């Protein structure tokens, strides 16, 4: 949510975007899928503009692909399981340290706006490709699957690609 305000109630945001019934269905589905994967989704806490989180991911990326992955995993745990406000720089620094980054370096990175131009370029590139939410998957630089999809959607696309008959875009719920 690059244009969203900071520090808004997560449940209220989802209800405003999807409505109460659809939000309840989304939460129920995510909870069930998460449980199968060992993820304990929680829906309280705050949400908002994630630009600073993406800047922190850029710091991880600068270090190594493995560090980038650790930063992303810690951000996801903070947001989805621990109801932390990932729009807060204090929470982001705490997350960076848990991922293995140096605290002082993370504080400086965030306070000085480092990584912002890279994040902004990625957002603009996504908009040019008509991507406006997550998750979004581009396969073979040609086929797009947007939103939360069942595994069968991917399997169907892979089969169509294999037969040479793929086309179109699959879409679902995005954030």
GROMACS .gro file of C-alpha atoms in nm:
model
  175
    1UNK     CA    1   0.000   0.000   0.000
    2UNK     CA    2   0.244   0.266  -0.115
    3UNK     CA    3  -0.010   0.549  -0.097
    4UNK     CA    4  -0.188   0.444   0.223
    5UNK     CA    5  -0.168   0.644   0.545
    6UNK     CA    6   0.032   0.500   0.834
    7UNK     CA    7  -0.108   0.330   1.141
    8UNK     CA    8  -0.465   0.234   1.050
    9UNK     CA    9  -0.665  -0.050   1.208
   10UNK     CA   10  -0.608  -0.367   1.006
   11UNK     CA   11  -0.959  -0.512   1.043
   12UNK     CA   12  -1.123  -0.178   0.961
   13UNK     CA   13  -0.908  -0.147   0.649
   14UNK     CA   14  -1.011  -0.491   0.520
   15UNK     CA   15  -1.380  -0.431   0.595
   16UNK     CA   16  -1.367  -0.095   0.413
   17UNK     CA   17  -1.199  -0.258   0.112
   18UNK     CA   18  -1.390  -0.588   0.090
   19UNK     CA   19  -1.701  -0.553   0.308
   20UNK     CA   20  -1.776  -0.746   0.628
   21UNK     CA   21  -1.890  -1.076   0.474
   22UNK     CA   22  -1.603  -1.101   0.227
   23UNK     CA   23  -1.350  -0.999   0.495
   24UNK     CA   24  -1.481  -1.275   0.724
   25UNK     CA   25  -1.450  -1.526   0.438
   26UNK     CA   26  -1.096  -1.410   0.356
   27UNK     CA   27  -0.990  -1.435   0.721
   28UNK     CA   28  -1.148  -1.780   0.754
   29UNK     CA   29  -0.973  -1.908   0.441
   30UNK     CA   30  -0.636  -1.757   0.537
   31UNK     CA   31  -0.663  -1.903   0.887
   32UNK     CA   32  -0.733  -2.253   0.751
   33UNK     CA   33  -0.456  -2.240   0.490
   34UNK     CA   34  -0.213  -2.086   0.738
   35UNK     CA   35  -0.283  -2.358   0.992
   36UNK     CA   36  -0.191  -2.623   0.732
   37UNK     CA   37   0.140  -2.442   0.675
   38UNK     CA   38   0.219  -2.370   1.041
   39UNK     CA   39   0.127  -2.001   1.019
   40UNK     CA   40  -0.092  -1.859   1.295
   41UNK     CA   41  -0.259  -1.568   1.118
   42UNK     CA   42  -0.394  -1.292   1.343
   43UNK     CA   43  -0.599  -0.999   1.222
   44UNK     CA   44  -0.561  -0.736   1.492
   45UNK     CA   45  -0.303  -0.465   1.494
   46UNK     CA   46  -0.225  -0.184   1.258
   47UNK     CA   47  -0.149  -0.155   0.889
   48UNK     CA   48  -0.082   0.121   0.641
   49UNK     CA   49   0.185   0.249   0.408
   50UNK     CA   50   0.446  -0.025   0.364
   51UNK     CA   51   0.710   0.181   0.181
   52UNK     CA   52   0.947   0.174   0.480
   53UNK     CA   53   0.908  -0.205   0.505
   54UNK     CA   54   1.001  -0.234   0.139
   55UNK     CA   55   1.299  -0.005   0.197
   56UNK     CA   56   1.414  -0.239   0.474
   57UNK     CA   57   1.382  -0.531   0.232
   58UNK     CA   58   1.613  -0.336  -0.003
   59UNK     CA   59   1.875  -0.325   0.275
   60UNK     CA   60   1.847  -0.702   0.310
   61UNK     CA   61   1.872  -0.739  -0.069
   62UNK     CA   62   2.189  -0.527  -0.067
   63UNK     CA   63   2.345  -0.775   0.177
   64UNK     CA   64   2.245  -1.104   0.009
   65UNK     CA   65   1.945  -1.294  -0.128
   66UNK     CA   66   1.942  -1.496   0.195
   67UNK     CA   67   1.930  -1.183   0.410
   68UNK     CA   68   1.654  -1.039   0.193
   69UNK     CA   69   1.454  -1.358   0.254
   70UNK     CA   70   1.515  -1.340   0.631
   71UNK     CA   71   1.399  -0.978   0.641
   72UNK     CA   72   1.082  -1.068   0.449
   73UNK     CA   73   1.013  -1.366   0.677
   74UNK     CA   74   1.055  -1.152   0.990
   75UNK     CA   75   0.832  -0.878   0.846
   76UNK     CA   76   0.564  -1.135   0.765
   77UNK     CA   77   0.584  -1.286   1.115
   78UNK     CA   78   0.563  -0.941   1.274
   79UNK     CA   79   0.264  -0.837   1.066
   80UNK     CA   80   0.066  -1.156   1.013
   81UNK     CA   81   0.133  -1.348   1.335
   82UNK     CA   82   0.238  -1.095   1.600
   83UNK     CA   83   0.005  -0.805   1.511
   84UNK     CA   84   0.294  -0.558   1.498
   85UNK     CA   85   0.265  -0.220   1.328
   86UNK     CA   86   0.512  -0.248   1.041
   87UNK     CA   87   0.460   0.121   0.962
   88UNK     CA   88   0.654   0.197   1.283
   89UNK     CA   89   1.027   0.248   1.238
   90UNK     CA   90   1.087   0.106   1.588
   91UNK     CA   91   0.911  -0.217   1.485
   92UNK     CA   92   1.106  -0.223   1.158
   93UNK     CA   93   1.439  -0.189   1.338
   94UNK     CA   94   1.337  -0.465   1.581
   95UNK     CA   95   1.246  -0.681   1.281
   96UNK     CA   96   1.576  -0.602   1.108
   97UNK     CA   97   1.773  -0.713   1.414
   98UNK     CA   98   1.571  -1.038   1.437
   99UNK     CA   99   1.661  -1.102   1.073
  100UNK     CA  100   2.030  -1.053   1.150
  101UNK     CA  101   2.091  -0.697   1.033
  102UNK     CA  102   2.291  -0.448   1.238
  103UNK     CA  103   2.064  -0.225   1.450
  104UNK     CA  104   2.256   0.099   1.387
  105UNK     CA  105   2.274   0.034   1.014
  106UNK     CA  106   1.899  -0.039   0.997
  107UNK     CA  107   1.819   0.277   1.196
  108UNK     CA  108   2.037   0.489   0.968
  109UNK     CA  109   1.898   0.325   0.653
  110UNK     CA  110   1.540   0.398   0.758
  111UNK     CA  111   1.598   0.747   0.902
  112UNK     CA  112   1.787   0.866   0.593
  113UNK     CA  113   1.535   0.730   0.341
  114UNK     CA  114   1.781   0.488   0.183
  115UNK     CA  115   1.638   0.234  -0.060
  116UNK     CA  116   1.346   0.463  -0.142
  117UNK     CA  117   1.436   0.524  -0.506
  118UNK     CA  118   1.461   0.149  -0.566
  119UNK     CA  119   1.121   0.087  -0.405
  120UNK     CA  120   0.962   0.372  -0.600
  121UNK     CA  121   1.103   0.234  -0.926
  122UNK     CA  122   0.963  -0.113  -0.850
  123UNK     CA  123   0.620   0.034  -0.770
  124UNK     CA  124   0.617   0.235  -1.095
  125UNK     CA  125   0.725  -0.073  -1.290
  126UNK     CA  126   0.438  -0.272  -1.135
  127UNK     CA  127   0.188   0.002  -1.224
  128UNK     CA  128   0.317   0.003  -1.584
  129UNK     CA  129   0.243  -0.369  -1.591
  130UNK     CA  130  -0.107  -0.300  -1.454
  131UNK     CA  131  -0.025  -0.472  -1.123
  132UNK     CA  132  -0.208  -0.303  -0.837
  133UNK     CA  133  -0.207  -0.560  -0.558
  134UNK     CA  134  -0.047  -0.863  -0.406
  135UNK     CA  135  -0.002  -1.145  -0.454
  136UNK     CA  136   0.072  -1.129  -0.824
  137UNK     CA  137   0.262  -1.386  -1.027
  138UNK     CA  138   0.406  -1.349  -1.375
  139UNK     CA  139   0.506  -1.676  -1.536
  140UNK     CA  140   0.743  -1.692  -1.834
  141UNK     CA  141   0.716  -1.311  -1.860
  142UNK     CA  142   0.383  -1.372  -2.032
  143UNK     CA  143   0.113  -1.518  -1.809
  144UNK     CA  144  -0.027  -1.345  -1.504
  145UNK     CA  145  -0.203  -1.482  -1.199
  146UNK     CA  146  -0.329  -1.209  -0.968
  147UNK     CA  147  -0.475  -1.244  -0.623
  148UNK     CA  148  -0.512  -1.536  -0.390
  149UNK     CA  149  -0.560  -1.848  -0.599
  150UNK     CA  150  -0.605  -2.217  -0.536
  151UNK     CA  151  -0.317  -2.445  -0.642
  152UNK     CA  152  -0.545  -2.581  -0.916
  153UNK     CA  153  -0.532  -2.242  -1.090
  154UNK     CA  154  -0.154  -2.271  -1.122
  155UNK     CA  155  -0.172  -2.633  -1.232
  156UNK     CA  156  -0.428  -2.547  -1.499
  157UNK     CA  157  -0.207  -2.267  -1.633
  158UNK     CA  158   0.101  -2.491  -1.634
  159UNK     CA  159  -0.090  -2.757  -1.827
  160UNK     CA  160  -0.212  -2.498  -2.078
  161UNK     CA  161   0.142  -2.365  -2.122
  162UNK     CA  162   0.266  -2.720  -2.174
  163UNK     CA  163   0.003  -2.774  -2.445
  164UNK     CA  164   0.080  -2.433  -2.596
  165UNK     CA  165  -0.273  -2.312  -2.534
  166UNK     CA  166  -0.225  -2.068  -2.245
  167UNK     CA  167  -0.383  -1.727  -2.253
  168UNK     CA  168  -0.558  -1.476  -2.036
  169UNK     CA  169  -0.516  -1.369  -1.680
  170UNK     CA  170  -0.645  -1.528  -1.360
  171UNK     CA  171  -0.747  -1.282  -1.091
  172UNK     CA  172  -0.862  -1.305  -0.731
  173UNK     CA  173  -0.837  -1.116  -0.402
  174UNK     CA  174  -0.541  -0.881  -0.373
  175UNK     CA  175  -0.434  -0.636  -0.107
   0.00000   0.00000   0.00000
